[in-house]
mmCIF file of C-alpha atoms in Angstrom:
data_model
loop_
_atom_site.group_PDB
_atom_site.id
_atom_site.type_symbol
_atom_site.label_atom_id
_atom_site.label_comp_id
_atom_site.label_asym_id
_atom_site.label_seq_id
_atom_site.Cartn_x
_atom_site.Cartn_y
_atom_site.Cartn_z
ATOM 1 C CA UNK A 261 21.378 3.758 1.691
ATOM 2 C CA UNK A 262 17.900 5.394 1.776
ATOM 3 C CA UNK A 263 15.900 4.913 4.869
ATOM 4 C CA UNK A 264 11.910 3.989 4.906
ATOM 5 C CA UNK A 265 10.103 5.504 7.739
ATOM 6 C CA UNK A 266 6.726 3.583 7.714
ATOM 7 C CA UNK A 267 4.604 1.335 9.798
ATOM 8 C CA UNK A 268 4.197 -2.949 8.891
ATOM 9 C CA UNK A 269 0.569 -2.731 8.318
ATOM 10 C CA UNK A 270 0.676 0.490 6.318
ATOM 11 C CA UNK A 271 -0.911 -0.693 2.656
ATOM 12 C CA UNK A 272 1.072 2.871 1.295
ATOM 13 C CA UNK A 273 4.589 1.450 3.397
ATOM 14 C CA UNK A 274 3.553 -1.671 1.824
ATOM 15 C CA UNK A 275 3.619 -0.314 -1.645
ATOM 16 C CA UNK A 276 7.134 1.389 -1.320
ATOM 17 C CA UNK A 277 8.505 -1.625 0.167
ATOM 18 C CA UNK A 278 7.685 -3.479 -3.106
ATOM 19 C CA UNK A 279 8.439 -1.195 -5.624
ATOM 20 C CA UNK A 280 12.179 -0.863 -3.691
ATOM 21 C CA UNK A 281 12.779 -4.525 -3.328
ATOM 22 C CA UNK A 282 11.389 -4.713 -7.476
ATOM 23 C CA UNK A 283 14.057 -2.260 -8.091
ATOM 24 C CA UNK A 284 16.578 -3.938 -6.434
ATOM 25 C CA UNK A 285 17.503 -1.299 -3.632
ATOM 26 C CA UNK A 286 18.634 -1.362 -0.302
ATOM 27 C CA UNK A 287 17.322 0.309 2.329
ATOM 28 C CA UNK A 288 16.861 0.491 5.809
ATOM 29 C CA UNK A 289 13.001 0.479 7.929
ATOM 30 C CA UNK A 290 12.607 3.104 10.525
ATOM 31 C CA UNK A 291 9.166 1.729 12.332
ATOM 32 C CA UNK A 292 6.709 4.552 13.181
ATOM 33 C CA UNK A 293 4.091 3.023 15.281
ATOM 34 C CA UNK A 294 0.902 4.445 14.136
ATOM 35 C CA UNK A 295 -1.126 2.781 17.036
ATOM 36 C CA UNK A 296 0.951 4.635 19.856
ATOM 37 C CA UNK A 297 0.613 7.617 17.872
ATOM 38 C CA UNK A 298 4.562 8.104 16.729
ATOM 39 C CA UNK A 299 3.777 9.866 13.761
ATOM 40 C CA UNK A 300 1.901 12.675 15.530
ATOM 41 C CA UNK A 301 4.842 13.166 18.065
ATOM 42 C CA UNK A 302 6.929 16.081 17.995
ATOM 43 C CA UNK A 303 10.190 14.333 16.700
ATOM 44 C CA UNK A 304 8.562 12.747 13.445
ATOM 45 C CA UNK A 305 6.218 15.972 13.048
ATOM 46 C CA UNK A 306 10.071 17.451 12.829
ATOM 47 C CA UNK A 307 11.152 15.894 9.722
ATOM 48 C CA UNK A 308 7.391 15.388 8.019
ATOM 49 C CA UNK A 309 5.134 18.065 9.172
ATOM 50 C CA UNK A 310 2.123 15.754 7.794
ATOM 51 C CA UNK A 311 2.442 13.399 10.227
ATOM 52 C CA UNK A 312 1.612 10.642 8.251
ATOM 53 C CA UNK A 313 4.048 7.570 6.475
ATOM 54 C CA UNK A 314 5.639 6.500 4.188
ATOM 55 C CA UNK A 315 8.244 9.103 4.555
ATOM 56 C CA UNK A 316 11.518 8.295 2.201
ATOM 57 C CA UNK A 317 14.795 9.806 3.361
ATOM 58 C CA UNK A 318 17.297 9.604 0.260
ATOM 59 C CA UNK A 319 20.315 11.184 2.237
ATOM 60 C CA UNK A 320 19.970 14.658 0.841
ATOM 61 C CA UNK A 321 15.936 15.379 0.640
ATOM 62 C CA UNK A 322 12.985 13.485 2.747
ATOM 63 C CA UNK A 323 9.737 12.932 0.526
ATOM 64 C CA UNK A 324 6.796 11.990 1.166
ATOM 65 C CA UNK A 325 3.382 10.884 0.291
ATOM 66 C CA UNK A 326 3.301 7.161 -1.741
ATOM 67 C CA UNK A 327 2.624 7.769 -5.175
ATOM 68 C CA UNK A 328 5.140 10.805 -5.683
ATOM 69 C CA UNK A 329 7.630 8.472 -3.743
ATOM 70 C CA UNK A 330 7.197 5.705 -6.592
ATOM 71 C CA UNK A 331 7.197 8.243 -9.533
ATOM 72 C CA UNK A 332 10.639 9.624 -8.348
ATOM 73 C CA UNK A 333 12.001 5.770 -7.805
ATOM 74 C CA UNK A 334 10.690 5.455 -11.440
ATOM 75 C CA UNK A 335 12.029 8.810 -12.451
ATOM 76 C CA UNK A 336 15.799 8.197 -10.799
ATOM 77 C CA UNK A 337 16.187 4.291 -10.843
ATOM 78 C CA UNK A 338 14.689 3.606 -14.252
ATOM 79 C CA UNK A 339 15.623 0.117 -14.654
ATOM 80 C CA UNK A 340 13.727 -2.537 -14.147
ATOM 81 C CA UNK A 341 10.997 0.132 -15.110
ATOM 82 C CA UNK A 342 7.197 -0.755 -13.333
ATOM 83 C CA UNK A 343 5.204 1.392 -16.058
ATOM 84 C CA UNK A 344 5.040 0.308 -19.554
ATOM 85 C CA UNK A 345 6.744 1.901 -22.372
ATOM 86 C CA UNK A 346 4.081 3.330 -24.317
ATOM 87 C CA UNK A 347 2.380 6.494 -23.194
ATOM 88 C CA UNK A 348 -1.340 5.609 -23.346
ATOM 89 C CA UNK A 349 -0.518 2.267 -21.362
ATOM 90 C CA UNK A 350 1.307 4.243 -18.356
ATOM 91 C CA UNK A 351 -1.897 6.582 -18.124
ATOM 92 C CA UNK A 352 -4.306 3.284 -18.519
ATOM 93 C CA UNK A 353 -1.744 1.411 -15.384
ATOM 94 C CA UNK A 354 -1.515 5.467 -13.243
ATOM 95 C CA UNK A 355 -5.206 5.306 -13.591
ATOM 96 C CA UNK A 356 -5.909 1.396 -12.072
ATOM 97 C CA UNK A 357 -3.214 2.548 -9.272
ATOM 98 C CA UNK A 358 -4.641 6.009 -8.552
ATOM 99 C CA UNK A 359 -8.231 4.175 -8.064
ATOM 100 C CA UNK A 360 -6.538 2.206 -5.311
ATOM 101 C CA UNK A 361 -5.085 5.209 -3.704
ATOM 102 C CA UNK A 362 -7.602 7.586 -3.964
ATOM 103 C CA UNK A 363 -10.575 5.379 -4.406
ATOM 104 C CA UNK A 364 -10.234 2.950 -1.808
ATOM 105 C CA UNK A 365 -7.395 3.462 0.709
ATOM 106 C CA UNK A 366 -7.974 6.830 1.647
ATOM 107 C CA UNK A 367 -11.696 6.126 3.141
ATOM 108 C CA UNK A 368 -10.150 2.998 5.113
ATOM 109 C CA UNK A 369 -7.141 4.284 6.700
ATOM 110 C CA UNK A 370 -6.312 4.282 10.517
ATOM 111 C CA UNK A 371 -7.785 8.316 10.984
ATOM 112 C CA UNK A 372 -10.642 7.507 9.156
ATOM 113 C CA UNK A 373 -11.812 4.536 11.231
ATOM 114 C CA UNK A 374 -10.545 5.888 14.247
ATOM 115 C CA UNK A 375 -12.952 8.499 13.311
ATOM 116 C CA UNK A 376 -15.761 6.797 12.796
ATOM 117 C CA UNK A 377 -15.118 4.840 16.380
ATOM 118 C CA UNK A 378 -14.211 7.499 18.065
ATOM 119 C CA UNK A 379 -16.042 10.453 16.841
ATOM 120 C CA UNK A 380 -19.486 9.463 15.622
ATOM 121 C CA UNK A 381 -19.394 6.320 17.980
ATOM 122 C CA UNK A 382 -20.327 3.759 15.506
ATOM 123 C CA UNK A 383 -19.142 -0.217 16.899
ATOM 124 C CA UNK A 384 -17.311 -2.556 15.396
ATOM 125 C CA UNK A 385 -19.503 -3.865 12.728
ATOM 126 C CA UNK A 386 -20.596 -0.637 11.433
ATOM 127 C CA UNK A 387 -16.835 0.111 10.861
ATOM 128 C CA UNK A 388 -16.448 -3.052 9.278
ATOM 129 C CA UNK A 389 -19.507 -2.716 7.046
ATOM 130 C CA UNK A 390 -17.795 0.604 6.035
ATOM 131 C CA UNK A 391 -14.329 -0.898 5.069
ATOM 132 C CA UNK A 392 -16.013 -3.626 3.243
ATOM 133 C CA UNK A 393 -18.522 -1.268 1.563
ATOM 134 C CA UNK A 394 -15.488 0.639 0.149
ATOM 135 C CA UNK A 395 -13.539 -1.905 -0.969
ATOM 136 C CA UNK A 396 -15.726 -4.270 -2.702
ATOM 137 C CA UNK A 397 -17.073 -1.028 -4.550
ATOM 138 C CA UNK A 398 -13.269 -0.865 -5.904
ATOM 139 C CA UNK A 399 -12.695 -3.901 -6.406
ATOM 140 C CA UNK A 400 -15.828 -4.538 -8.968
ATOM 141 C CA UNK A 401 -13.934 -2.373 -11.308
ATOM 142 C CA UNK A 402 -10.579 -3.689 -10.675
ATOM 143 C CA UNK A 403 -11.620 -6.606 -11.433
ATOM 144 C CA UNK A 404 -13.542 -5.715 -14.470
ATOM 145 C CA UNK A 405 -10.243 -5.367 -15.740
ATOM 146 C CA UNK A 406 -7.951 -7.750 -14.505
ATOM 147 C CA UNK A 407 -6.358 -9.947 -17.082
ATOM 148 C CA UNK A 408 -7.624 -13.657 -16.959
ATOM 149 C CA UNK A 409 -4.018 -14.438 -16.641
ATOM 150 C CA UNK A 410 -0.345 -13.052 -16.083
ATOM 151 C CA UNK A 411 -0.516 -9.688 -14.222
ATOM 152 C CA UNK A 412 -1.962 -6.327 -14.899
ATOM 153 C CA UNK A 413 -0.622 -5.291 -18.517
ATOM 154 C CA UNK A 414 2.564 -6.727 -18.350
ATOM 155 C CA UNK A 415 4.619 -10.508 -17.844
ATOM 156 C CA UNK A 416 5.794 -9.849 -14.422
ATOM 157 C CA UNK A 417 4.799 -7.615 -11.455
ATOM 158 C CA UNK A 418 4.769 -4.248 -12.154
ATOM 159 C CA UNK A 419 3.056 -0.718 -10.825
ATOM 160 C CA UNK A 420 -0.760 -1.920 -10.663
ATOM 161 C CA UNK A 421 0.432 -5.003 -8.345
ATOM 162 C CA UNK A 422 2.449 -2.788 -6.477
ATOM 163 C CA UNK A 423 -0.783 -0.910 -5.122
ATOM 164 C CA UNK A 424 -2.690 -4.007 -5.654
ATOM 165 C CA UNK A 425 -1.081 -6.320 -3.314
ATOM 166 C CA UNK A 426 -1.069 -4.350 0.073
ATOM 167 C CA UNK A 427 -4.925 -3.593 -0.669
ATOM 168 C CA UNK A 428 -6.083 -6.970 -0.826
ATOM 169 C CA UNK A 429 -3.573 -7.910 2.224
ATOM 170 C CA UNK A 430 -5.756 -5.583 4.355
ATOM 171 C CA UNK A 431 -8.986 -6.699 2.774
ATOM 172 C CA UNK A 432 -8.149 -9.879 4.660
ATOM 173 C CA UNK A 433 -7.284 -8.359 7.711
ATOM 174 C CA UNK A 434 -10.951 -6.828 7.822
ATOM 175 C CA UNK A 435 -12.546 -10.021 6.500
ATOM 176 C CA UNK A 436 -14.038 -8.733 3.521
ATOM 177 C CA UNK A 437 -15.368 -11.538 0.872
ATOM 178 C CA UNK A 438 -12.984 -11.719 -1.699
ATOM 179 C CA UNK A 439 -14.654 -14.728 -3.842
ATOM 180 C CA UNK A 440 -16.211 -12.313 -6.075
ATOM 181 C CA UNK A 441 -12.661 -11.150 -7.492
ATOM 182 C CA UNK A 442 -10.915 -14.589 -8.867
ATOM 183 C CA UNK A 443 -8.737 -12.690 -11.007
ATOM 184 C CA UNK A 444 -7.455 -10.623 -8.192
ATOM 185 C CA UNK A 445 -6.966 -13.123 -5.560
ATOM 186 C CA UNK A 446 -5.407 -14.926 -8.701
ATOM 187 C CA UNK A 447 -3.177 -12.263 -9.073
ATOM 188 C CA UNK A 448 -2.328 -11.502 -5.539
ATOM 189 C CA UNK A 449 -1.386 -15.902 -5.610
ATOM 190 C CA UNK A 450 0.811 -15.169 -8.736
ATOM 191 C CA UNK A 451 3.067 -12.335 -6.649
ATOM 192 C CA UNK A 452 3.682 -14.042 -3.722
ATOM 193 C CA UNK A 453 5.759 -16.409 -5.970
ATOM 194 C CA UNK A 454 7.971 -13.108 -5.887
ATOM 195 C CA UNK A 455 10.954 -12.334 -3.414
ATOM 196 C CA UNK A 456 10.215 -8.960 -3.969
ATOM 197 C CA UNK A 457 6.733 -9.125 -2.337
ATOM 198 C CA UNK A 458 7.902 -12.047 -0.201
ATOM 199 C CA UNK A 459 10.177 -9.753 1.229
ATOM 200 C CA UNK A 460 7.642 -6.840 1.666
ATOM 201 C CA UNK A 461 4.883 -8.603 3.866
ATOM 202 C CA UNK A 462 4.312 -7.120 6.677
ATOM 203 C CA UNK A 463 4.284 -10.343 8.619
ATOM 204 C CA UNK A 464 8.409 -10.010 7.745
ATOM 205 C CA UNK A 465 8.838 -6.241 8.874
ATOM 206 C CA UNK A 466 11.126 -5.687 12.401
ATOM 207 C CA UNK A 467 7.942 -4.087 13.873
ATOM 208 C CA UNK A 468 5.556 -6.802 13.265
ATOM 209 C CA UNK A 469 4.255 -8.678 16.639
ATOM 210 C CA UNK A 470 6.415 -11.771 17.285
ATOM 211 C CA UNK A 471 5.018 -14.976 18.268
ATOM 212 C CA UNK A 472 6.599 -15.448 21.718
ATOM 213 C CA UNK A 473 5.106 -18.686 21.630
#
């Protein structure tokens, strides 16, 4: 069984947690608590010197880095496949999920606004303004292209969802207005009718906060 070193509220843990559960493999979550700082420590710096996650252990190599994680699941468990068939459709669907994941994600992660609290000293609502600057900027064009129905190019979930999905789960987290994008949030309603991404939340990981209530 591969093991999933990641963190609940990671969008790019998110993403492999779908695509595994779509595939229909098991696996088993190693938390890294980027919060406390885990993934800079000296025993995960040991097995990924980048210090970031998801990191996918497979039993004989460790990769790393989100997208090249999903093109090997693609590559090695081909069936159900998340990219369409024809060639010009896979580079239409790597291009919607590369905008998430260069696009967007990268200029809201943890460092980045950690940075801009930190660093440069900006307050709360500055860093705010700054997530929601970056991801309503993507999402225009996402939704440009959404389908009016069904999912992005296909009948049932597939790669663009994957990426989609833990995006618009942390748009929520930062508040950002998401009434400009019906087809997305439309989307986003259609998956959750999934096990797949039921199963994924990160309300359902072993390190999410419990309600001791």
């Amino acid at each position: 069984m591969v093991k999933l070193y990641g963190y609940f509220r990671s969008s790019s843990s998110y993403r492999l947690r779908i695509a595994l559960n779509l595939k229909g493999l098991a696996y088993d979550t190693v938390p890294v608590n980027l919060v406390a700082g885990e993934q800079r420590g000296e025993d995960y710096r040991a097995i990924n010197p980048q210090g970031l996650v998801p990191l996918l252990d497979t039993g004989s190599e460790r990769l790393v880095q989100s997208t090249a994680i999903l093109e090997w699941l693609e590559e090695q468990y081909p069936q159900p496949p998340l990219y369409p068939a024809d060639a010009l459709a896979r580079a239409r669907v790597r291009g919607l999920c590369q905008h998430i994941a260069c696009e967007i994600q990268p200029l809201n992660n943890l460092g980045v606004l950690r940075y801009l609290r930190n660093t440069l000293g900006e307050d709360e609502d500055a860093v705010n303004r700054w997530y929601a600057h970056w991801v309503t900027r993507g999402f225009e064009s996402l939704e440009a292209e959404a389908p009016a129905d069904g999912f992005f190019g296909a009948d049932t979930p597939a790669m663009v969802e994957v990426f989609l999905v833990p995006q618009l789960y942390n748009a929520r987290r930062f508040a950002v207005d998401l009434a400009p994008f019906p087809r997305l949030v439309a989307i986003d309603e259609r998956c959750r009718g999934h096990d797949a991404f039921g199963r994924a939340h990160p309300d359902r990981q072993p390190d999410a906060p419990r309600d001791e209530g």
